Amino acid sequence: MSDSDAERDAVGADDGSAGPLADREWRLIREESRPGPLNMALDEVAAETAADGGPRTVRVYRWEPSCLSMGYTQDPETVDWDHCADAGVDVTRRQTGGGGIYHDHDGDVSYSITAPASELPGKLLDAYHRLCEPVLDAFRALGVDADYADEERPAIYHPACYLRALHPAHDVCADGGAGRKLSGNAQYRREASVIQHGSVTFDAKPREHLAVFRDHGVEEERFADRVGGITDYADATREAAVAAFEDALARWADAEAGGWTDAELDRAEEIADEKYRSDGWVREQPGRR
């Protein structure tokens, strides 16, 4: 057993109980539907609030309209911009690395957790595993046997997050880790806070997911062999899945239901305009800007 695994056992992780940060002030923001650029900006606003002594935030969110979130260093030439425009799919760029993720309005459930960096383990992987505890709890509550990938698996198509190489350190898969990928999660630090956000596949929708990428050369059947959704493993509505993730996050953090302040929403619009809606941010790779 690794030091990280021992630490998780010591704090009662993965049993649906409150986590080690539950004695702090947390708010739960229940699922809201917002455009992709604003969803990404709100993660940054939550980080600013936590860094300034305000509440830590756990949230569940929906993408309206459907959105492709590019990884931080992803080449914009891998995006089928014409298809996205014709299909009404937003495109933005995340602060986190990895490949692009198609967030379908109905097929995706997204979450984020934001807390001061000083309250989390200093090692990235330890912090990641701590913040993934409620994610795994939610899958179990839905009757989905999800865990970290049981072994490394090669990439199918590198520009797409869900088709990249799988690694036991951070990829969440079905069948106790032996099955298809269910969730992509990533973490970054800003304003002395840690932000972890993730995409959970409710309904995989291979055709729609692949269509946002240019010249991917991947058959839908191959995508379906690698990526699964909650609908493949549980008889649950999307509303039930959202409730499971909200409940798991709230229980882990002992969070009270809350909302954004007017000042936070104004700040999020400002960040979205400066960054996540900007062609300079979205269409240019770092180093070329």
Coordinates of C-alpha atoms in Angstrom, one line a residue:
M1 CA 0.0 0.0 0.0
S2 CA 1.3 3.4 -0.9
D3 CA 1.5 6.4 1.5
S4 CA -1.3 8.0 -0.5
D5 CA -3.6 4.9 -0.1
A6 CA -2.8 4.6 3.6
E7 CA -3.8 8.2 4.1
R8 CA -7.1 7.7 2.3
D9 CA -7.9 4.7 4.5
A10 CA -7.0 6.7 7.6
V11 CA -9.5 9.4 6.9
G12 CA -12.3 7.0 6.0
A13 CA -12.3 7.8 2.3
D14 CA -14.5 5.9 -0.1
D15 CA -17.2 5.0 2.4
G16 CA -19.5 7.9 1.8
S17 CA -18.6 9.7 5.0
A18 CA -17.5 13.3 5.5
G19 CA -14.0 14.1 4.3
P20 CA -11.1 15.5 6.2
L21 CA -12.0 19.1 5.3
A22 CA -15.6 18.9 6.4
D23 CA -14.9 21.1 9.5
R24 CA -14.4 24.2 7.2
E25 CA -17.0 26.4 5.6
W26 CA -18.3 25.0 2.4
R27 CA -21.1 25.8 0.0
L28 CA -22.8 23.5 -2.4
I29 CA -23.9 25.1 -5.7
R30 CA -26.4 22.7 -7.2
E31 CA -26.4 22.1 -11.0
E32 CA -26.8 25.2 -13.1
S33 CA -26.8 25.4 -16.9
R34 CA -24.4 28.0 -18.3
P35 CA -22.2 28.5 -21.4
G36 CA -18.8 26.9 -21.3
P37 CA -16.8 30.1 -21.0
L38 CA -18.8 31.1 -18.0
N39 CA -18.5 27.7 -16.3
M40 CA -14.7 27.9 -16.6
A41 CA -14.8 31.5 -15.3
L42 CA -16.9 30.5 -12.3
D43 CA -14.3 28.0 -11.3
E44 CA -11.7 30.8 -11.1
V45 CA -14.1 33.0 -9.2
A46 CA -14.6 30.2 -6.6
A47 CA -10.8 30.1 -6.3
E48 CA -10.6 33.8 -5.7
T49 CA -13.4 33.6 -3.1
A50 CA -11.7 30.8 -1.2
A51 CA -8.3 32.6 -1.3
D52 CA -9.9 35.7 0.1
G53 CA -11.3 33.8 3.1
G54 CA -14.7 33.1 1.8
P55 CA -16.4 29.7 1.6
R56 CA -14.9 26.8 -0.2
T57 CA -17.1 25.6 -3.1
V58 CA -18.4 22.2 -4.4
R59 CA -20.6 22.5 -7.5
V60 CA -22.2 20.5 -10.2
Y61 CA -22.8 22.2 -13.5
R62 CA -24.3 21.7 -17.0
W63 CA -23.1 23.0 -20.3
E64 CA -25.7 25.1 -22.3
P65 CA -25.1 24.9 -25.2
S66 CA -23.0 21.7 -25.5
C67 CA -19.3 22.6 -25.5
L68 CA -15.9 21.4 -26.5
S69 CA -13.4 22.3 -23.7
M70 CA -9.9 22.2 -25.2
G71 CA -7.0 21.2 -23.0
Y72 CA -4.6 24.1 -22.1
T73 CA -2.0 23.2 -24.7
Q74 CA -4.2 21.6 -27.3
D75 CA -3.6 22.5 -30.9
P76 CA -6.6 24.4 -32.3
E77 CA -6.0 22.7 -35.6
T78 CA -7.4 19.5 -34.1
V79 CA -10.8 21.1 -33.7
D80 CA -13.5 20.9 -36.5
W81 CA -14.5 24.5 -36.1
D82 CA -17.0 24.3 -39.0
H83 CA -18.8 21.4 -37.5
C84 CA -18.9 23.1 -34.0
A85 CA -20.4 26.2 -35.6
D86 CA -23.0 24.3 -37.6
A87 CA -24.0 22.1 -34.7
G88 CA -24.2 25.0 -32.2
V89 CA -21.3 23.6 -30.1
D90 CA -19.4 26.2 -28.0
V91 CA -15.6 25.9 -27.9
T92 CA -13.5 27.2 -25.1
R93 CA -10.1 26.3 -23.6
R94 CA -9.6 25.0 -20.0
Q95 CA -6.8 26.0 -17.6
T96 CA -6.1 22.3 -17.2
G97 CA -4.1 20.1 -19.5
G98 CA -5.0 17.0 -21.4
G99 CA -7.1 16.6 -24.5
G100 CA -10.4 18.1 -25.6
I101 CA -13.7 17.0 -23.9
Y102 CA -17.1 17.2 -25.6
H103 CA -19.5 18.2 -22.9
D104 CA -22.9 17.3 -24.2
H105 CA -25.8 19.2 -22.7
D106 CA -27.6 15.9 -21.8
G107 CA -24.7 13.4 -21.8
D108 CA -22.3 15.2 -19.5
V109 CA -22.4 15.9 -15.7
S110 CA -19.5 18.2 -14.6
Y111 CA -18.3 19.1 -11.1
S112 CA -15.7 21.2 -9.4
I113 CA -14.2 21.5 -6.0
T114 CA -12.3 24.6 -4.9
A115 CA -10.4 25.1 -1.6
P116 CA -7.3 26.9 -0.3
A117 CA -4.1 25.2 -1.3
S118 CA -2.8 25.3 2.3
E119 CA -5.6 22.9 3.3
L120 CA -4.7 20.1 0.8
P121 CA -1.8 17.8 0.5
G122 CA 1.2 19.4 -1.3
K123 CA 1.7 16.5 -3.7
L124 CA -0.5 16.8 -6.7
L125 CA -1.5 13.1 -6.8
D126 CA -2.4 13.1 -3.1
A127 CA -4.5 16.2 -3.5
Y128 CA -6.1 14.7 -6.5
H129 CA -7.1 11.5 -4.8
R130 CA -8.5 13.3 -1.8
L131 CA -10.7 15.4 -4.0
C132 CA -11.8 12.4 -6.1
E133 CA -13.3 10.7 -3.0
P134 CA -16.8 12.1 -3.4
V135 CA -16.7 11.4 -7.1
L136 CA -16.1 7.7 -6.5
D137 CA -18.7 7.8 -3.7
A138 CA -21.3 9.1 -6.2
F139 CA -20.6 6.3 -8.7
R140 CA -21.1 3.8 -5.9
A141 CA -24.3 5.4 -4.8
L142 CA -25.6 4.9 -8.4
G143 CA -24.6 1.2 -8.3
V144 CA -21.6 1.8 -10.7
D145 CA -18.5 -0.1 -9.8
A146 CA -16.0 2.6 -10.6
D147 CA -12.3 3.0 -9.6
Y148 CA -9.0 4.1 -11.0
A149 CA -7.8 2.3 -14.1
D150 CA -6.3 -1.1 -13.1
E151 CA -3.5 -0.8 -15.7
E152 CA -2.1 1.5 -18.3
R153 CA -3.7 1.4 -21.7
P154 CA -2.3 3.0 -24.9
A155 CA -3.8 6.1 -26.5
I156 CA -6.3 5.8 -29.4
Y157 CA -6.4 9.5 -30.4
H158 CA -4.3 11.9 -28.3
P159 CA -6.2 15.2 -28.9
A160 CA -9.3 13.7 -27.2
C161 CA -9.1 13.4 -23.4
Y162 CA -11.3 10.3 -23.3
L163 CA -9.2 8.6 -26.0
R164 CA -5.7 9.3 -24.5
A165 CA -3.6 6.7 -22.8
L166 CA -5.2 5.5 -19.5
H167 CA -3.2 5.6 -16.3
P168 CA -4.0 4.1 -12.9
A169 CA -3.0 7.3 -11.2
H170 CA -5.9 9.4 -12.4
D171 CA -8.3 7.8 -14.9
V172 CA -11.7 6.6 -13.5
C173 CA -13.1 3.5 -15.2
A174 CA -16.0 1.1 -14.8
D175 CA -15.8 -2.6 -13.6
G176 CA -13.6 -1.7 -10.7
G177 CA -11.1 0.0 -13.0
A178 CA -10.9 -2.8 -15.6
G179 CA -13.6 -1.4 -17.9
R180 CA -14.4 1.7 -19.9
K181 CA -13.4 5.2 -19.0
L182 CA -16.2 7.0 -17.2
S183 CA -14.7 10.3 -15.9
G184 CA -11.9 12.7 -16.8
N185 CA -10.6 14.9 -13.9
A186 CA -7.9 17.5 -13.7
Q187 CA -6.5 20.0 -11.2
Y188 CA -4.8 23.4 -11.2
R189 CA -3.9 26.1 -8.7
R190 CA -4.8 29.8 -8.8
E191 CA -4.8 32.6 -6.2
A192 CA -3.5 30.3 -3.5
S193 CA -6.4 27.9 -4.2
V194 CA -6.7 24.5 -5.7
I195 CA -9.4 23.9 -8.4
Q196 CA -10.3 20.3 -9.4
H197 CA -12.9 19.9 -12.0
G198 CA -14.1 16.9 -13.9
S199 CA -16.4 15.5 -16.5
V200 CA -18.6 12.5 -15.8
T201 CA -20.1 10.7 -18.7
F202 CA -23.8 10.1 -18.3
D203 CA -24.4 9.1 -21.9
A204 CA -21.3 8.7 -24.1
K205 CA -22.7 9.7 -27.5
P206 CA -19.8 8.6 -29.6
R207 CA -20.9 10.3 -32.8
E208 CA -21.3 13.7 -31.2
H209 CA -18.1 13.4 -29.2
L210 CA -16.0 12.5 -32.2
A211 CA -17.5 15.0 -34.6
V212 CA -15.9 18.0 -32.8
F213 CA -12.4 16.7 -33.7
R214 CA -10.9 17.2 -37.2
D215 CA -9.6 14.1 -39.1
H216 CA -9.7 11.9 -36.0
G217 CA -10.0 8.6 -38.0
V218 CA -11.7 6.8 -35.0
E219 CA -14.7 4.6 -35.6
E220 CA -17.7 5.1 -33.3
E221 CA -17.4 1.4 -32.2
R222 CA -13.8 1.9 -31.1
F223 CA -14.8 5.0 -29.1
A224 CA -17.6 3.0 -27.5
D225 CA -15.1 0.2 -26.5
R226 CA -13.0 2.8 -24.6
V227 CA -15.7 5.2 -23.2
G228 CA -18.8 4.3 -21.2
G229 CA -21.5 6.2 -19.5
I230 CA -23.6 5.8 -16.4
T231 CA -26.5 4.7 -18.7
D232 CA -24.4 1.7 -19.6
Y233 CA -24.1 0.5 -16.0
A234 CA -27.1 1.8 -14.1
D235 CA -30.8 2.3 -14.6
A236 CA -30.7 5.9 -13.6
T237 CA -32.1 9.1 -15.0
R238 CA -29.9 12.1 -15.5
E239 CA -31.6 13.8 -12.7
A240 CA -30.8 10.9 -10.4
A241 CA -27.2 11.0 -11.5
V242 CA -26.9 14.7 -10.8
A243 CA -28.5 14.3 -7.4
A244 CA -26.0 11.5 -6.5
F245 CA -23.0 13.8 -7.3
E246 CA -24.6 16.7 -5.5
D247 CA -25.3 14.6 -2.4
A248 CA -21.8 13.0 -2.4
L249 CA -20.1 16.3 -2.7
A250 CA -22.3 17.9 0.0
R251 CA -21.7 15.0 2.4
W252 CA -18.0 14.9 1.8
A253 CA -17.7 18.6 2.5
D254 CA -20.5 18.9 5.0
A255 CA -21.6 21.7 2.7
E256 CA -24.7 23.9 3.0
A257 CA -26.6 24.7 -0.2
G258 CA -25.7 28.2 -1.4
G259 CA -25.3 30.3 -4.5
W260 CA -23.1 32.9 -6.2
T261 CA -23.1 36.5 -5.0
D262 CA -23.9 39.3 -7.5
A263 CA -20.3 40.4 -7.3
E264 CA -19.1 36.9 -8.1
L265 CA -21.3 36.7 -11.2
D266 CA -20.1 40.1 -12.4
R267 CA -16.5 39.0 -11.9
A268 CA -17.2 35.7 -13.8
E269 CA -18.5 37.7 -16.8
E270 CA -15.4 39.8 -16.7
I271 CA -13.1 36.8 -16.7
A272 CA -15.1 35.1 -19.4
D273 CA -14.8 38.1 -21.6
E274 CA -11.1 38.5 -21.0
K275 CA -10.2 34.9 -21.4
Y276 CA -12.7 32.1 -22.1
R277 CA -14.7 33.9 -24.8
S278 CA -11.6 35.4 -26.4
D279 CA -10.2 34.1 -29.7
G280 CA -6.7 35.0 -28.3
W281 CA -7.2 32.4 -25.5
V282 CA -9.3 29.8 -27.3
R283 CA -7.7 29.7 -30.8
E284 CA -4.0 30.2 -30.0
Q285 CA -1.8 27.7 -28.2
P286 CA 0.3 28.9 -25.3
G287 CA 3.6 30.1 -26.7
R288 CA 2.0 31.3 -29.9
R289 CA 0.0 34.1 -28.3

